[in-house]
Amino acid sequence: MRFLFKTDYAQDIALAKHGGHVFWYGLLLAFLFGAPWIVPDYWLAQLTFTLIYGIVGVGLMLLAGFTGLFSIGHAAFLGVGAYTEAYLVNHGVPFPLALVTSAALSAAVGVIVGLPALRVKGIYLGIATIAMAFIVEEVLARWEHVTGGNAGLAVKKPAIGDWAIDTPTSFYFLCLVVTIITTLAILNLLRSPTGRAFVAIRDSEVSAQSMGIHLARYKTLSFAISAALAGLGGALYAHKLTFISPDQFNILESINLLLIVVIGGLGSVHGAFLGAIFFISMPQLIALGKDWLPAAIGQAPGLQGVVYGAVLIAFVLFEPLGLYGRWLKVRTYLQLFPFYRQGLFKRQKSFQKSDRLR
Amino acid sequence: MQIVQLVVSGIAQGCIYGLIALGFVLIYKATETVSFVQGDLMMLGAFGGLAALTLMGVPFWAAVPAAIAGMALFGLLLERIVIRPILGQPAFSIVMLTIGIGYVARGLITMIPGIGTDTHSLPVPYKDGIINAGTLVLNVEQLVVIGATATLCLVLFAVFKYSKIGIAMQASSQNQLAAYYMGIPVKTLNGLVWALAAAVAAIAGLLLAPITFVHSNMGFVGLKAFPAAVVGGFGSLPGAIVGGLVIGVVESLAGFYLPDGFKDTAPYIVVLLMLMIKPNGLFGEKLRKKV
């Protein structure tokens, strides 16, 4: 195993802690940039979706995993981003400008939702975000001369200047670059004072406040950034699908986003991407499993829901740290091999915490 | 007279919301967790009643108690097997857990060949009855909903006020640890609270079924019970019913007097306003943490 002796603060907050990180993430990047020549077209499309869901997942992770505010209506931000992008690009606004505008508009909606969040917490916040999601979905369905209503809206291909991004490969590269930029931005944010304030708020609002953190400001900021990333992801999503309609951004999609974050592992950026990979590959895994099951079960329409639910229940019961937590445990076990102690990752229980007292 | 008509149908719909919200509040008060599975428990109850009535041919007055008792048992098992192991974890994990249970319940019902994907109507003896009261035309189904809700509220009130178990439930919802020290079996009570919530959800399902239909997605009505619970104050049992009535009436009036689209969003607009003005709800308790 590797021993790290940290001698100064810069070493403590470095993005790559040691040479191993540089090597493995370099390999990952090399694979991602070479993917169009390695993997078949179908898998490239899946990879693009994974990157898009990764961006949205990182945004929701910042809110739920790092700030401790959970939103059960996050698909609404996705929808706002997607529709803004579609409307602007269809009306001839240059693609980069449209992308930034859709992120900004989503952030603005996020701030509006974040405002009631200053007064409420816990489940009340969840309900406020559900309410917001339903209102946004209804607006998307009713504001027909902008959104096309329930009939949906076709989205033009993006183009930067004269360079038309009209092939799956070029769009994949666009998504990859946006993903890398946003991930780096979020990683940097998390090691800045702002990111640490978010984590402090998650761990204890009272102590964060007593250390001089302006709760209202940071909670709103967290909502804004999270919504902006969801809007960004939504804009790319709209281009990937080339056709959007309001029911793609309903409550089930919001729950899917939560599923990504929880199954990936709350409180880690890795988790957002692991969750996205899991979420995108899940339908394939189910399709593979169908052939093994008896036809009466394998061909039944509700199978996907049952598997999703069962996986979610299993993760919450047995692996609350998610896929990333499982990887951490395996890695720790291997590192400490003969000395691994039972109960190293044991969860702490707290019986006295009450949402009603605040 | 139009407005009275609207209010009556709003109250009937509001009773359903109120009953589902009652389930949220029961569980929230007892275990500090929020159950997103309440709507799906309602769906299961309706399907249970349907199975008893049509498949097994049980008479109506036996089928209803059977479905309710079955759901109570299901709630008890649910608490024992799935919820109890993660008590004391952050509220968020339990929310995700109940969402997962909802997925499984909906999926399993859909998987029943030939029944799960269809919509059914529950054959009740009072179906399609109409009473003319003056210029008013009242549906018997709606009157049954209102009457049953009122009766259930009285029963629950009596249980919580006079029975030993009800008083013990109140004590453990005030302070679990103190109740435990006083010799109250808090874990058993939590199981009973889940059973009670599931039974109330089943009643809501059986009451809603004649008004709409029985199908695997009818549980999404539960999402409208959240506004009801918030408007009433999340920790208050009478608040849940009152909140349900408010949401039902607002929805009914908005559907008639406001343009299209407001019917479905009105409850959520009401809840957002409520959270901004008075986050504790109409009957909410106000507790402060002392350092």
XYZ file of C-alpha atoms in Angstrom:
649
model
C 0.000 0.000 0.000
C 0.893 3.591 -0.469
C 1.740 5.939 2.396
C 1.121 9.641 1.877
C 2.927 12.061 4.117
C 1.253 15.409 3.842
C 3.529 18.239 4.830
C 1.632 21.296 3.664
C -1.886 22.475 2.955
C -1.467 22.551 -0.816
C -0.771 18.825 -0.680
C -3.914 18.284 1.333
C -6.216 19.931 -1.171
C -4.418 18.830 -4.357
C -6.723 17.468 -7.058
C -4.463 14.486 -7.773
C -3.186 13.183 -4.476
C -0.423 11.012 -5.933
C 0.983 9.579 -9.152
C -1.540 6.747 -9.144
C -4.408 9.209 -9.567
C -2.651 10.910 -12.482
C -2.071 7.549 -14.149
C -5.570 6.098 -13.755
C -7.495 9.277 -14.570
C -5.137 9.833 -17.533
C -5.980 6.337 -18.743
C -9.692 7.032 -18.304
C -9.417 10.286 -20.278
C -7.399 8.565 -22.997
C -10.117 5.906 -23.266
C -12.904 8.502 -23.338
C -11.184 10.536 -26.065
C -10.441 7.401 -28.062
C -13.879 5.871 -27.516
C -15.386 6.754 -30.939
C -12.728 4.591 -32.599
C -12.918 1.778 -30.048
C -16.565 1.179 -29.194
C -19.468 0.507 -31.581
C -21.949 3.288 -32.418
C -24.631 1.985 -30.081
C -22.287 2.091 -27.096
C -21.099 5.554 -28.087
C -24.702 6.768 -27.814
C -24.999 5.112 -24.390
C -21.738 6.761 -23.365
C -23.084 10.154 -24.463
C -26.209 9.645 -22.347
C -24.007 8.588 -19.443
C -22.010 11.805 -19.718
C -25.196 13.913 -19.841
C -26.674 12.153 -16.824
C -23.262 12.487 -15.178
C -23.426 16.287 -15.507
C -26.941 16.392 -14.035
C -25.902 13.865 -11.377
C -22.925 15.972 -10.309
C -25.276 18.944 -9.964
C -27.745 17.023 -7.835
C -24.866 15.501 -5.877
C -23.689 18.990 -4.962
C -27.149 19.762 -3.619
C -28.097 16.443 -2.007
C -24.765 14.869 -1.233
C -22.726 17.886 -0.217
C -25.202 20.514 0.975
C -27.705 18.046 2.384
C -30.745 19.617 0.714
C -32.617 17.096 -1.325
C -34.716 18.005 -4.295
C -37.411 15.591 -5.477
C -38.211 17.784 -8.467
C -34.882 18.107 -10.175
C -36.183 17.015 -13.576
C -37.930 20.399 -13.736
C -34.555 22.132 -14.047
C -33.625 19.604 -16.714
C -36.827 20.556 -18.510
C -36.234 24.302 -18.205
C -32.729 23.854 -19.638
C -33.903 21.610 -22.462
C -36.756 23.891 -23.526
C -34.698 27.084 -23.312
C -31.998 25.513 -25.455
C -34.493 24.169 -27.974
C -36.339 27.487 -28.262
C -33.174 29.582 -28.604
C -31.375 27.304 -31.088
C -34.528 26.949 -33.177
C -34.758 30.748 -33.292
C -31.200 31.137 -34.569
C -29.311 32.028 -31.389
C -25.711 30.721 -31.593
C -25.276 27.426 -29.774
C -22.697 28.470 -27.112
C -24.822 31.467 -26.140
C -27.956 29.299 -25.974
C -26.161 26.754 -23.788
C -25.063 29.420 -21.314
C -28.519 31.015 -21.312
C -30.272 27.731 -20.568
C -27.921 27.075 -17.658
C -28.479 30.627 -16.385
C -32.257 30.416 -16.710
C -32.317 27.103 -14.845
C -30.176 28.689 -12.147
C -32.690 31.544 -11.909
C -35.540 29.064 -11.441
C -33.352 27.302 -8.885
C -32.958 30.522 -6.920
C -36.718 31.082 -6.956
C -37.199 27.594 -5.513
C -34.290 28.084 -3.163
C -36.005 31.094 -1.588
C -38.710 29.081 0.209
C -35.927 26.610 1.013
C -34.459 29.217 3.333
C -37.386 28.829 5.674
C -38.051 25.127 5.419
C -35.912 22.030 5.572
C -36.032 18.288 5.411
C -39.234 16.900 4.049
C -40.844 20.324 3.638
C -38.134 21.222 1.152
C -38.737 17.952 -0.692
C -42.422 18.816 -0.967
C -41.640 22.368 -2.113
C -39.477 20.966 -4.923
C -42.190 18.455 -5.894
C -44.645 21.354 -6.063
C -42.258 23.360 -8.222
C -41.724 20.380 -10.540
C -45.446 19.937 -11.097
C -45.924 23.624 -11.818
C -43.018 23.670 -14.298
C -44.315 20.536 -16.020
C -47.755 22.100 -16.350
C -46.285 25.334 -17.738
C -44.279 23.365 -20.305
C -47.418 21.538 -21.352
C -49.637 24.641 -21.546
C -47.412 27.388 -22.949
C -47.957 26.063 -26.411
C -46.610 28.777 -28.694
C -43.191 28.482 -27.028
C -42.940 24.859 -25.983
C -45.212 23.156 -28.488
C -47.332 21.806 -25.639
C -47.907 18.077 -25.289
C -47.190 17.608 -29.004
C -43.523 18.205 -28.263
C -40.820 20.260 -29.906
C -38.185 19.266 -32.453
C -34.658 20.493 -31.739
C -32.163 21.594 -34.405
C -28.604 20.305 -34.471
C -26.130 22.543 -32.671
C -23.391 24.400 -34.537
C -20.463 26.460 -33.260
C -19.776 29.076 -35.905
C -19.384 27.178 -39.183
C -18.656 23.867 -37.460
C -21.889 21.917 -37.462
C -22.082 19.323 -34.687
C -24.270 16.899 -36.562
C -22.596 13.511 -36.204
C -22.843 11.296 -33.093
C -19.047 11.433 -32.750
C -18.776 15.226 -32.747
C -21.704 15.513 -30.342
C -20.033 12.955 -28.086
C -16.895 15.094 -28.007
C -18.974 18.173 -27.186
C -20.561 16.347 -24.249
C -17.189 15.026 -23.133
C -15.628 18.494 -23.106
C -18.593 19.995 -21.237
C -18.477 17.119 -18.723
C -14.753 17.567 -18.085
C -15.105 21.319 -17.640
C -18.066 21.032 -15.242
C -16.496 18.210 -13.239
C -13.264 20.140 -12.803
C -15.246 23.235 -11.868
C -17.215 21.322 -9.229
C -14.095 19.635 -7.850
C -12.449 23.022 -7.536
C -15.562 24.489 -5.967
C -15.606 21.691 -3.402
C -12.074 22.422 -2.204
C -12.747 26.154 -2.008
C -14.232 27.852 1.077
C -17.650 27.763 -0.600
C -17.569 23.995 -0.981
C -16.467 23.533 2.586
C -19.303 25.770 3.719
C -21.719 23.474 1.843
C -20.337 20.416 3.644
C -20.510 22.236 6.971
C -24.179 23.030 6.361
C -24.836 19.379 5.535
C -23.182 18.145 8.706
C -24.753 20.605 11.099
C -26.620 23.784 10.306
C -26.314 25.110 13.813
C -22.552 24.722 14.008
C -22.080 26.009 10.462
C -24.039 29.118 11.387
C -22.053 29.596 14.556
C -18.865 29.548 12.490
C -20.126 32.492 10.495
C -21.582 30.770 7.454
C -24.492 32.718 6.000
C -26.963 29.840 5.699
C -29.432 31.555 3.402
C -26.797 32.702 0.944
C -25.024 29.353 0.692
C -28.205 27.315 0.423
C -29.461 29.530 -2.388
C -26.061 29.342 -4.076
C -26.114 25.571 -3.858
C -29.567 25.471 -5.408
C -28.472 27.853 -8.175
C -25.338 25.870 -9.109
C -27.160 22.567 -8.955
C -29.983 23.880 -11.116
C -27.512 25.409 -13.586
C -25.797 22.042 -14.064
C -29.162 20.342 -14.479
C -30.061 22.985 -17.088
C -26.779 22.409 -18.888
C -27.406 18.667 -18.893
C -30.958 19.302 -20.065
C -29.738 21.418 -22.989
C -27.401 18.649 -24.155
C -30.160 16.094 -23.550
C -32.501 18.043 -25.831
C -29.914 17.966 -28.647
C -29.228 14.271 -28.134
C -32.901 13.338 -28.266
C -33.656 15.905 -31.026
C -37.288 15.868 -29.828
C -38.600 16.847 -26.409
C -42.009 16.766 -24.760
C -43.129 17.707 -21.231
C -43.655 14.137 -20.017
C -39.914 13.451 -20.297
C -39.423 15.770 -17.341
C -42.013 14.400 -14.933
C -41.779 13.238 -11.339
C -40.514 9.782 -12.331
C -37.542 11.366 -14.077
C -36.822 13.350 -10.917
C -36.857 10.124 -8.948
C -34.533 8.558 -11.516
C -32.073 11.391 -10.892
C -32.281 10.746 -7.149
C -31.741 7.060 -7.893
C -28.516 7.946 -9.734
C -27.234 9.947 -6.799
C -28.200 7.442 -4.106
C -27.064 4.304 -5.912
C -23.835 5.992 -6.980
C -23.072 7.019 -3.428
C -24.128 10.206 -1.658
C -21.341 12.657 -0.979
C -18.877 11.791 -3.729
C -18.396 13.139 -7.251
C -17.365 9.649 -8.370
C -20.739 8.486 -7.167
C -22.618 10.719 -9.612
C -20.819 9.126 -12.559
C -20.997 5.576 -11.197
C -24.717 6.115 -10.673
C -25.110 7.439 -14.214
C -23.259 4.418 -15.636
C -25.433 2.125 -13.548
C -28.639 3.895 -14.562
C -27.839 3.815 -18.280
C -26.694 0.195 -18.302
C -29.613 -1.011 -16.153
C -32.112 -1.533 -19.027
C -29.495 -3.611 -20.862
C -28.817 -5.704 -17.790
C -32.539 -6.283 -17.335
C -32.875 -7.236 -21.000
C -30.048 -9.743 -20.572
C -31.639 -11.154 -17.426
C -35.004 -11.541 -19.161
C -33.773 -14.493 -21.190
C -32.823 -16.369 -18.046
C -36.172 -15.898 -16.347
C -39.314 -17.876 -17.152
C -41.328 -16.124 -19.863
C -44.212 -15.283 -17.511
C -41.897 -13.135 -15.391
C -39.381 -12.088 -18.033
C -41.912 -10.634 -20.463
C -44.139 -8.967 -17.864
C -44.376 -5.170 -18.272
C -43.671 -4.279 -14.645
C -40.329 -6.059 -14.436
C -38.235 -2.920 -14.833
C -39.990 -1.144 -11.976
C -39.601 -4.129 -9.672
C -35.885 -4.400 -10.420
C -35.348 -0.651 -9.923
C -37.209 -0.720 -6.636
C -35.477 -3.845 -5.396
C -32.044 -2.463 -6.268
C -32.863 0.808 -4.519
C -34.113 -0.994 -1.400
C -31.050 -3.245 -1.369
C -28.703 -0.271 -1.623
C -30.388 1.719 1.128
C -30.502 -1.291 3.444
C -27.111 -2.809 2.826
C -24.906 -0.217 1.157
C -25.964 3.339 2.046
C -22.682 4.655 0.667
C -23.622 3.363 -2.761
C -21.435 1.938 -5.486
C -18.555 4.246 -4.602
C -18.768 3.136 -0.977
C -18.618 -0.493 -2.065
C -15.496 0.278 -4.113
C -13.930 2.068 -1.131
C -14.573 -0.975 1.046
C -13.055 -3.349 -1.481
C -10.037 -1.090 -1.881
C -9.534 -0.701 1.857
C -9.833 -4.430 2.314
C -7.171 -5.078 -0.290
C -4.871 -2.395 1.096
C -5.100 -3.583 4.674
C -5.329 -7.200 3.628
C -4.431 -9.274 6.652
C -5.425 -6.543 9.109
C -8.891 -5.622 7.894
C -11.126 -5.190 10.914
C -14.816 -6.033 11.024
C -17.035 -3.025 11.423
C -14.591 -0.522 9.960
C -17.408 1.146 8.015
C -20.123 0.593 10.587
C -22.892 3.140 10.420
C -23.617 5.270 13.408
C -27.161 5.428 14.638
C -28.702 8.517 16.087
C -31.976 8.291 17.904
C -32.359 11.780 19.209
C -32.279 13.738 15.979
C -35.628 15.224 15.227
C -36.730 17.245 12.216
C -39.416 18.867 14.272
C -36.915 20.580 16.509
C -35.111 23.312 14.676
C -76.168 26.161 -6.394
C -73.251 25.373 -8.704
C -70.777 26.378 -6.027
C -72.308 24.100 -3.395
C -72.143 21.237 -5.852
C -68.468 21.965 -6.490
C -67.695 22.238 -2.805
C -69.364 18.896 -2.070
C -67.375 17.086 -4.741
C -64.258 18.933 -3.571
C -64.876 17.762 -0.014
C -65.311 14.180 -1.184
C -62.036 14.293 -3.102
C -60.430 16.149 -0.197
C -61.400 13.354 2.187
C -59.312 10.960 0.089
C -56.329 13.324 0.190
C -56.920 13.761 3.894
C -56.935 10.016 4.531
C -53.657 9.537 2.661
C -52.190 12.541 4.465
C -53.366 10.969 7.725
C -51.099 8.042 6.919
C -48.125 10.368 6.364
C -48.791 12.165 9.606
C -49.250 8.993 11.673
C -45.912 7.668 10.469
C -44.181 11.025 10.677
C -45.287 11.600 14.232
C -44.337 8.142 15.411
C -41.079 7.516 13.613
C -39.892 10.903 12.289
C -39.872 9.502 8.781
C -41.911 10.284 5.711
C -43.490 7.458 3.813
C -43.691 7.973 0.053
C -45.320 4.577 -0.255
C -48.682 5.708 1.137
C -50.246 6.218 -2.300
C -49.137 2.785 -3.402
C -50.483 1.211 -0.218
C -53.788 2.791 -1.200
C -53.481 1.187 -4.624
C -52.704 -2.196 -3.061
C -55.729 -1.868 -0.780
C -58.005 -1.148 -3.730
C -56.593 -4.143 -5.611
C -57.031 -6.272 -2.495
C -60.690 -5.286 -2.328
C -61.053 -5.950 -6.043
C -59.496 -9.403 -5.711
C -61.763 -10.293 -2.801
C -64.909 -9.048 -4.551
C -64.451 -10.282 -8.099
C -61.994 -13.204 -7.988
C -63.043 -14.830 -4.737
C -66.628 -13.677 -4.815
C -66.686 -12.613 -1.180
C -69.752 -10.490 -0.326
C -69.100 -6.745 -0.129
C -69.484 -6.338 3.630
C -66.947 -9.087 4.281
C -64.533 -8.108 1.518
C -63.960 -4.570 2.783
C -62.855 -5.537 6.318
C -60.787 -8.369 4.845
C -58.911 -5.991 2.520
C -58.343 -3.515 5.358
C -57.093 -6.210 7.732
C -54.867 -7.644 5.023
C -53.298 -4.244 4.407
C -52.792 -3.721 8.144
C -50.887 -7.001 8.275
C -48.896 -5.917 5.230
C -47.991 -2.638 6.928
C -46.864 -4.509 10.023
C -44.629 -6.795 7.953
C -43.277 -3.859 5.946
C -42.171 -2.110 9.117
C -40.670 -5.250 10.608
C -38.748 -6.391 7.518
C -37.708 -3.239 5.693
C -38.100 -0.127 7.814
C -36.886 -1.239 11.217
C -33.308 -2.120 10.202
C -32.590 1.460 9.167
C -34.356 3.362 11.928
C -32.051 6.061 13.203
C -30.511 6.637 9.777
C -30.938 10.017 8.072
C -34.525 10.704 6.995
C -33.382 10.782 3.381
C -32.550 7.056 3.311
C -36.019 6.155 4.510
C -37.558 8.419 1.879
C -35.569 6.602 -0.809
C -36.488 3.265 0.750
C -40.198 4.014 0.601
C -39.832 5.240 -2.990
C -38.220 1.870 -3.745
C -41.057 -0.019 -2.078
C -43.484 2.006 -4.190
C -41.652 0.987 -7.371
C -41.774 -2.679 -6.362
C -45.454 -2.544 -5.414
C -46.445 -0.860 -8.680
C -44.249 -3.220 -10.691
C -45.573 -6.363 -9.018
C -49.178 -5.328 -9.589
C -48.418 -4.556 -13.240
C -46.818 -7.983 -13.602
C -50.046 -9.864 -12.785
C -51.049 -11.095 -16.239
C -54.277 -9.693 -17.622
C -55.215 -7.758 -14.490
C -52.315 -5.486 -13.659
C -52.263 -3.366 -16.802
C -56.032 -2.840 -17.068
C -58.323 -0.393 -15.346
C -61.111 -1.923 -13.306
C -64.173 -0.624 -11.580
C -64.854 -1.812 -8.070
C -68.328 -3.373 -7.898
C -69.841 -1.647 -4.877
C -73.536 -1.869 -3.969
C -73.950 1.910 -3.815
C -72.569 2.547 -7.312
C -74.173 5.280 -9.429
C -76.735 6.197 -6.805
C -78.010 9.778 -6.909
C -79.907 11.749 -4.309
C -81.837 14.870 -5.268
C -81.843 17.360 -2.430
C -83.719 20.412 -3.635
C -81.798 21.669 -6.637
C -78.693 19.760 -5.562
C -77.763 16.468 -7.183
C -75.583 14.457 -4.827
C -73.658 11.329 -5.720
C -74.085 8.559 -3.189
C -70.449 7.586 -3.746
C -69.290 11.010 -2.610
C -71.600 10.977 0.391
C -70.226 7.549 1.376
C -66.680 8.925 1.179
C -67.547 11.867 3.403
C -69.467 9.716 5.881
C -66.788 7.036 6.092
C -64.055 9.618 6.610
C -66.007 11.282 9.392
C -66.609 7.925 11.098
C -62.967 6.939 10.766
C -61.899 10.259 12.269
C -64.183 9.714 15.248
C -62.820 6.194 15.752
C -59.218 7.402 15.540
C -59.987 10.266 17.907
C -61.453 7.826 20.429
C -58.488 5.472 20.069
C -55.959 8.201 20.664
C -57.918 9.782 23.467
C -59.148 6.825 25.499
C -57.329 3.602 24.650
C -54.093 2.602 26.316
C -52.373 1.917 23.011
C -53.425 5.278 21.601
C -52.062 7.133 24.585
C -48.840 5.122 24.398
C -48.556 6.075 20.711
C -48.930 9.731 21.606
C -46.270 9.405 24.268
C -43.790 7.722 21.969
C -44.410 10.300 19.262
C -43.574 13.070 21.729
C -40.295 11.573 22.867
C -39.308 8.072 21.904
C -36.474 7.701 24.365
C -38.484 8.934 27.345
C -41.390 6.703 26.356
C -39.020 3.761 26.144
C -37.722 4.460 29.655
C -41.301 4.526 30.917
C -41.768 0.950 29.731
C -43.621 1.645 26.507
C -42.710 -0.907 23.818
C -41.710 1.701 21.229
C -40.660 -0.771 18.525
C -43.929 -2.693 18.685
C -45.828 0.583 18.602
C -43.944 1.671 15.471
C -45.092 -1.529 13.817
C -48.668 -0.853 14.897
C -48.455 2.700 13.552
C -47.378 1.385 10.152
C -50.209 -1.137 10.290
C -52.664 1.641 11.131
C -51.325 3.839 8.322
C -51.599 0.987 5.828
C -55.145 0.252 6.984
C -56.125 3.921 6.583
C -54.546 3.902 3.114
C -56.555 0.786 2.230
C -59.752 2.528 3.359
C -58.830 5.508 1.180
C -58.266 3.176 -1.762
C -61.585 1.406 -1.296
C -63.377 4.754 -1.036
C -61.611 6.273 -4.052
C -62.112 3.236 -6.290
C -65.823 3.783 -7.035
C -65.220 7.487 -7.852
C -62.380 6.800 -10.288
C -60.982 3.421 -11.312
C -58.658 0.796 -9.908
C -55.374 0.677 -11.802
C -51.726 0.272 -10.956
C -50.895 3.989 -11.172
C -53.754 5.249 -8.994
C -51.209 5.649 -6.185
C -49.911 8.857 -7.748
C -52.888 10.572 -6.122
C -50.677 10.254 -3.042
C -48.494 13.058 -4.389
C -51.419 15.434 -3.896
C -51.691 14.363 -0.288
C -48.324 15.957 0.473
C -49.759 19.457 -0.011
C -52.655 18.391 2.221
C -50.283 17.284 4.967
C -48.233 20.494 4.728
C -51.244 22.802 4.679
C -52.579 21.117 7.804
C -49.214 21.047 9.525
C -47.172 17.908 9.099
C -47.404 16.757 12.677
C -51.128 17.156 13.254
C -53.801 14.498 12.740
C -56.818 16.832 12.506
C -54.611 19.058 10.350
C -54.207 16.278 7.802
C -57.973 15.988 7.306
C -58.505 19.764 7.254
C -55.594 20.170 4.856
C -57.066 17.487 2.632
C -60.425 19.258 2.590
C -58.765 22.604 1.772
C -56.796 21.059 -1.094
C -59.832 19.174 -2.402
C -62.102 22.226 -2.378
C -59.429 24.513 -3.873
C -58.803 21.991 -6.632
C -62.481 21.593 -7.378
C -63.123 25.345 -7.510
C -59.960 26.026 -9.535
C -61.015 23.376 -12.036
C -64.283 25.181 -12.660
C -63.515 28.889 -12.365
C -59.899 29.130 -13.558
C -58.493 28.345 -17.012
C -57.339 24.845 -18.010
C -54.264 23.566 -16.245
C -54.941 25.248 -12.921
C -56.889 22.246 -11.626
C -53.790 20.087 -11.320
C -51.388 22.809 -10.213
C -53.664 24.570 -7.698
C -52.723 22.242 -4.792
C -49.049 22.863 -5.418
C -49.470 26.629 -5.705
C -51.357 26.514 -2.392
C -48.581 24.504 -0.748
C -45.843 26.839 -2.003
C -47.758 29.834 -0.661
C -48.282 28.016 2.624
C -44.581 27.210 2.940
C -43.704 30.852 2.328
C -46.270 32.308 4.687
C -46.612 29.757 7.452
C -44.288 26.770 7.082
C -45.719 25.057 10.138
C -49.144 24.756 8.592
C -52.549 25.565 10.021
C -52.305 23.215 12.992
C -48.572 22.684 13.104
C -46.790 22.445 16.391
C -43.950 24.854 16.889
C -40.943 23.425 18.653
C -37.550 25.045 18.997
C -34.272 23.387 19.682
C -32.508 24.768 22.698
C -28.745 24.778 22.710
